CSV table of C-alpha atoms in Angstrom, one decimal:
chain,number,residue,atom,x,y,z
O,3,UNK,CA,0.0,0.0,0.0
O,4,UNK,CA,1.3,3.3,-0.7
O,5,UNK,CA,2.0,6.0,1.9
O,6,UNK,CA,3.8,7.8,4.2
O,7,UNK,CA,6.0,6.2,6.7
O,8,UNK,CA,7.8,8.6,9.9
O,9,UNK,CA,9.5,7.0,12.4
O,10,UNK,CA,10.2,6.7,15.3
O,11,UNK,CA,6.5,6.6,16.3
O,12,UNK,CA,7.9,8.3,19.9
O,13,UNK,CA,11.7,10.3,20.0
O,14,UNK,CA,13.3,11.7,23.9
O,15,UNK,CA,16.1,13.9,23.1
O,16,UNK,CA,18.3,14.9,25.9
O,17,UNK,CA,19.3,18.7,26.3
O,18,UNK,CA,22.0,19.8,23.5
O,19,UNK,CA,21.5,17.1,21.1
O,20,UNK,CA,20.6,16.9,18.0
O,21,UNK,CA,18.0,14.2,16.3
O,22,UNK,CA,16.9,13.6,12.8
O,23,UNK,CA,13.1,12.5,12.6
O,24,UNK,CA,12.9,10.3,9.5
O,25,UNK,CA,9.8,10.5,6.5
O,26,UNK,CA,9.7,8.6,3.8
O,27,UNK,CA,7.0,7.9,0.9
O,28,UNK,CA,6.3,5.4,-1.8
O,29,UNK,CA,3.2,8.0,-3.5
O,30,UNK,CA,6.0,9.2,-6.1
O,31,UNK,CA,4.4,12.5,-4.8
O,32,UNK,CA,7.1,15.5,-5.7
O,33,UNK,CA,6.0,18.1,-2.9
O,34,UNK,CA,7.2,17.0,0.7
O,35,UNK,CA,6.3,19.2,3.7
O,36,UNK,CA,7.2,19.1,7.8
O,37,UNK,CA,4.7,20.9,10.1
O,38,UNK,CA,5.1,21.1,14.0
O,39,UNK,CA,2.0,20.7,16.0
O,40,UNK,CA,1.5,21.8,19.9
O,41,UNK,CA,-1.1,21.0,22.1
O,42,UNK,CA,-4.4,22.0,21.1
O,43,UNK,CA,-2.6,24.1,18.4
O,44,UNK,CA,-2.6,23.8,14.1
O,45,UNK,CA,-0.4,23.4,12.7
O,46,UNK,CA,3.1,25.9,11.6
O,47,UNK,CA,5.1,25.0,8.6
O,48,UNK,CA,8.7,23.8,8.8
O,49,UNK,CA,10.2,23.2,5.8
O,50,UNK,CA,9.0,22.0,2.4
O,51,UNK,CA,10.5,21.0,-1.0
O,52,UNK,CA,8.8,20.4,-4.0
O,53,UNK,CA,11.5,18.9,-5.9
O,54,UNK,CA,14.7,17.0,-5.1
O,55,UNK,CA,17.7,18.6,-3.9
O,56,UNK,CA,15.8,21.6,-3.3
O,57,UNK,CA,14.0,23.1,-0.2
O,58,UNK,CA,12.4,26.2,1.6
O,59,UNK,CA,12.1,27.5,4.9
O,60,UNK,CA,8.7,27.8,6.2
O,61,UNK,CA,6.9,29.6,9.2
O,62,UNK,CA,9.2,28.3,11.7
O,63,UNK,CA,12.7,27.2,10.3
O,64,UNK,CA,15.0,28.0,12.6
O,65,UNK,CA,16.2,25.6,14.8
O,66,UNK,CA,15.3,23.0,12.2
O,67,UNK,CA,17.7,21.4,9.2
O,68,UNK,CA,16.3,19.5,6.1
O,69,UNK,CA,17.3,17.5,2.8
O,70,UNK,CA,15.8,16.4,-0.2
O,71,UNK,CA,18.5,13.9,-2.0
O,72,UNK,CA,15.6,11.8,-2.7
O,73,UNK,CA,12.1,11.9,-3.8
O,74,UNK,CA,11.0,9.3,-1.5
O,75,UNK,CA,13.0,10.7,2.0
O,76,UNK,CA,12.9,14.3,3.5
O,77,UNK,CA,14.4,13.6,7.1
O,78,UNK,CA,13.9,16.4,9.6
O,79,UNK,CA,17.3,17.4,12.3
O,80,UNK,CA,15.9,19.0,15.3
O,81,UNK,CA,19.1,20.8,16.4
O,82,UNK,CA,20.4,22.0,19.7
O,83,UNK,CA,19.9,25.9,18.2
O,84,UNK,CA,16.0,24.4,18.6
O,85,UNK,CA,14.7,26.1,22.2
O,86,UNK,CA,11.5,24.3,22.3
O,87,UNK,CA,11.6,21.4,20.3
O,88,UNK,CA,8.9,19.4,22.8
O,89,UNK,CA,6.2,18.4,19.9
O,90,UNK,CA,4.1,16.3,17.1
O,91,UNK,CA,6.0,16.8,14.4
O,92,UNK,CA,4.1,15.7,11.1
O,93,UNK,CA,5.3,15.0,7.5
O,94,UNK,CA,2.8,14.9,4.4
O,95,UNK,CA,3.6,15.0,0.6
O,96,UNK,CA,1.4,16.0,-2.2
O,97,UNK,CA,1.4,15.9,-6.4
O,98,UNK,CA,1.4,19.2,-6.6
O,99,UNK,CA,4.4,20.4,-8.7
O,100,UNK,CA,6.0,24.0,-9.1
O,101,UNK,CA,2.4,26.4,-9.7
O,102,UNK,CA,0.4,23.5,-9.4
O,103,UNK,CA,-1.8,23.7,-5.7
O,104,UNK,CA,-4.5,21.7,-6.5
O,105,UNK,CA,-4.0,18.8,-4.6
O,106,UNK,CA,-4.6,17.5,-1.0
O,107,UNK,CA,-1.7,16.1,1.0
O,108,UNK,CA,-1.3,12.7,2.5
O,109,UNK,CA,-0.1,12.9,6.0
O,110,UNK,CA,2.0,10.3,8.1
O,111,UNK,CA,1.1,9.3,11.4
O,112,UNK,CA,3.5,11.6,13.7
O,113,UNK,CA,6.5,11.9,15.5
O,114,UNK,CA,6.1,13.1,19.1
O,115,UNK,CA,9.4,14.1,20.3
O,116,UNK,CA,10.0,15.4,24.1
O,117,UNK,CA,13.0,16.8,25.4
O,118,UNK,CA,13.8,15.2,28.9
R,142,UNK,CA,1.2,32.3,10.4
R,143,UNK,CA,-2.4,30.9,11.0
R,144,UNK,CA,-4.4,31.7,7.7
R,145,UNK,CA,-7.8,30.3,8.9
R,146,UNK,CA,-9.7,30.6,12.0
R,147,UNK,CA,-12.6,27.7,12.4
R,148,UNK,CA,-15.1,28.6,14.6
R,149,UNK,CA,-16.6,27.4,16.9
R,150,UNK,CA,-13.0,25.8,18.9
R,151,UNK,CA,-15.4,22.9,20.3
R,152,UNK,CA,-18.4,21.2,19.6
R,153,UNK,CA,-20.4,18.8,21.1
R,154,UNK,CA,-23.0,16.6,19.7
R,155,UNK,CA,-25.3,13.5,19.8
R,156,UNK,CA,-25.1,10.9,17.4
R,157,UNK,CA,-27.6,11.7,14.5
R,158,UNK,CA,-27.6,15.3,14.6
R,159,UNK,CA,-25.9,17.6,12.0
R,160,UNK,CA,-22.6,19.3,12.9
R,161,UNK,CA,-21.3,22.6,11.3
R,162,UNK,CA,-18.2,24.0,11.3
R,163,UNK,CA,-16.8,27.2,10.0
R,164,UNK,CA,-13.5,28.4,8.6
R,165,UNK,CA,-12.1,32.2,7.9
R,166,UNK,CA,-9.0,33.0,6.5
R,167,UNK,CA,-7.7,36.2,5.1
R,168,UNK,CA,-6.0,36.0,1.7
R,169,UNK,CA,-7.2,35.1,-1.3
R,170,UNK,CA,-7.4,31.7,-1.9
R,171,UNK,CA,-6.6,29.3,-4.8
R,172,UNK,CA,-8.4,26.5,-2.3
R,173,UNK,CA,-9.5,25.6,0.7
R,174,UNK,CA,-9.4,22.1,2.0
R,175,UNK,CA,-10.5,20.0,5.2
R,176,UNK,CA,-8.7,17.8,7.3
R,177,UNK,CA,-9.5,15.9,9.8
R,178,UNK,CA,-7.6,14.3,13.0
R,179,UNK,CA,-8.1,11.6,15.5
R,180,UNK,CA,-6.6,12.1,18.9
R,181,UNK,CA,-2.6,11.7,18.2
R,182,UNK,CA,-2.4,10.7,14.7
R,183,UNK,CA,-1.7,12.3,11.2
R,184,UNK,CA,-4.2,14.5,9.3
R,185,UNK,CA,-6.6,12.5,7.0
R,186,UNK,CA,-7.5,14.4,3.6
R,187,UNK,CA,-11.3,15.3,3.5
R,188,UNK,CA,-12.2,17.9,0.9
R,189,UNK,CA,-10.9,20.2,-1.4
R,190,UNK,CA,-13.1,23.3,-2.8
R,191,UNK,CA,-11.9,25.3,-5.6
R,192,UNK,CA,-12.3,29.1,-5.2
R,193,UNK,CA,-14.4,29.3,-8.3
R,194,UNK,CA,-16.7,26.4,-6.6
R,195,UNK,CA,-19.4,27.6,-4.3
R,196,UNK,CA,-20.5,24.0,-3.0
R,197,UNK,CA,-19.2,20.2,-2.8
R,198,UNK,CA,-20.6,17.3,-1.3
R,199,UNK,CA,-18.3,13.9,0.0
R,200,UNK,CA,-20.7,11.4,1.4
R,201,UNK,CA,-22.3,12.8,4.6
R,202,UNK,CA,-20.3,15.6,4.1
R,203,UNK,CA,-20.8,19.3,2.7
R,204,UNK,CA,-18.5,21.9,2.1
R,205,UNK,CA,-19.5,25.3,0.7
R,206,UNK,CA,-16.9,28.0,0.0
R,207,UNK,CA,-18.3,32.4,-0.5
R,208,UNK,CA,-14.9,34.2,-1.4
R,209,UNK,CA,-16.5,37.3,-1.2
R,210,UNK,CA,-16.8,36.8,3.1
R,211,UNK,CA,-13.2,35.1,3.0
R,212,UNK,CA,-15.5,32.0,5.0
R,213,UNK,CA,-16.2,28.2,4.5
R,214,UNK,CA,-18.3,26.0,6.1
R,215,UNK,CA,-18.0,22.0,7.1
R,216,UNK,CA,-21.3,20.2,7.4
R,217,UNK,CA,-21.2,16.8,8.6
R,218,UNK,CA,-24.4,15.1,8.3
R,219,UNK,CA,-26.4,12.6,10.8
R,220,UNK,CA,-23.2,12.3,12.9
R,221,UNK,CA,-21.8,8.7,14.4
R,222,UNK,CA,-19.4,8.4,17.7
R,223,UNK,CA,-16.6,8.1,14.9
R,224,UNK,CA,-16.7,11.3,13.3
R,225,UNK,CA,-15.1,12.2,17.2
R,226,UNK,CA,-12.1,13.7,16.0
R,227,UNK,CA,-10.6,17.2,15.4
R,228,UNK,CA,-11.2,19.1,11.9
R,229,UNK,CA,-8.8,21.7,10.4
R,230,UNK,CA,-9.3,24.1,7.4
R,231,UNK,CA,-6.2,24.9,4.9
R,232,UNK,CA,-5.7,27.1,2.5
R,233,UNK,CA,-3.8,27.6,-0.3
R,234,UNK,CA,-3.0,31.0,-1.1
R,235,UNK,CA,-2.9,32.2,-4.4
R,236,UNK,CA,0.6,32.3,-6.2
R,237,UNK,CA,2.5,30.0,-3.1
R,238,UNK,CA,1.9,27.2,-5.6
R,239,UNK,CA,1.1,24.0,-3.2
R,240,UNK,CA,2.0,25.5,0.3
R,241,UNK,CA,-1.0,24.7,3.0
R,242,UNK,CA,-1.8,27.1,5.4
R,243,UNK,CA,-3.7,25.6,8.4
R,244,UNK,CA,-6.3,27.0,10.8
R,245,UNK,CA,-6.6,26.3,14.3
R,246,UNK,CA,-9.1,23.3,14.3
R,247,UNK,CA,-12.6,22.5,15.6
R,248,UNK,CA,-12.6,19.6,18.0
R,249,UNK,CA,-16.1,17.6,17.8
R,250,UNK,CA,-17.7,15.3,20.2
R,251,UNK,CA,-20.2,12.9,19.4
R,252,UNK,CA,-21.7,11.4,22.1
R,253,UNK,CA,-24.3,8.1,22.0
């Protein structure tokens, strides 16, 4: 079945470290996206990429690192520079190409990552 | 930056009755879509409206969209305990080509 895989399903990151949240899809979808999500909040834009090797800061970028060397993978680094990381961190992907918004995304099930 | 606002933030209802939910954002749009969330999971793809549509239908579902008010509405029809979950508006605004926007959610409770 086609979709989107994140792992890990949970993620505890100690103070000062960095992690990398991993997403990966088999839709053959070009647009990937990484929103943040806080409690009883919407969501805020991270990053997004709509075509390999290529990506743009959203909303909220700093504190946050992307790639795109792949269609299928767009792995998110929570770094250290990241004050309050402590969220749901989602990943979707969508068809829609360069100029093209007319799609819906697919969304994965989550990462929830605390800081302890 | 939040683009939509859905109003009302919580609703509660019993099974069988008609829920309605409503969306405001404040660009223009190229679309609005709605999502919809079960307690700690991913976003599940409901809708997507057109700005030159005024009305769509999914199943139990009805979406209609006036661009002149900047507003959308979410009706979910004879309601069941499943359709517990929370619902988001999104928007795409015109010319970021594929960049959602989401609002702030409503979060709907049917009860037996």
């Amino acid at each position: 079945d086609g979709g989107i895989t994140q792992s890990p399903k949970y993620l505890f990151r100690k103070e000062g470290q960095n992690v990398t949240l991993s997403c990966e899809q088999n839709l053959n979808h070009d647009a990937m996206y990484w929103y943040r999500q806080d409690p009883g909040q919407g969501l805020r834009l991270i990053y997004y990429s709509q075509i390999v090797n290529d990506f743009q800061k959203g909303d909220i970028a700093e504190g946050y690192s992307v790639s795109r060397e792949k269609k299928e993978s767009f792995p998110l680094t929570v770094t250290s520079a990241q004050k309050n990381p402590t969220a749901f961190y989602l990943c979707a992907s969508s068809v829609g190409r360069r100029g093209e918004p007319g799609y819906g995304y697919t969304f994965g099930s989550g990462t929830r990552l605390t800081v302890v | 930056s939040q683009q939509g606002e859905e109003d009302p933030q919580a609703l509660s209802i019993q099974e069988g009755e008609n829920a309605t939910m409503n969306c405001s954002y404040k660009t223009s749009i190229n679309n609005l879509q709605w999502y919809r969330q079960n307690s700690g999971r991913g976003l599940v793809h409901l809708i997507l409206i057109r700005s030159n549509e005024r009305e769509k239908h999914s199943g139990r579902l009805r979406v209609t969209l006036d661009t002149s008010k900047k507003s959308s509405s979410l009706l979910i029809t004879a309601s069941r305990a499943a359709d517990t979950a929370s619902y988001f508006c999104a928007t795409v605004p015109t010319g970021t080509a594929s960049k959602l926007t989401f609002g702030t959610g409503t979060r709907l409770q049917v009860t037996l």
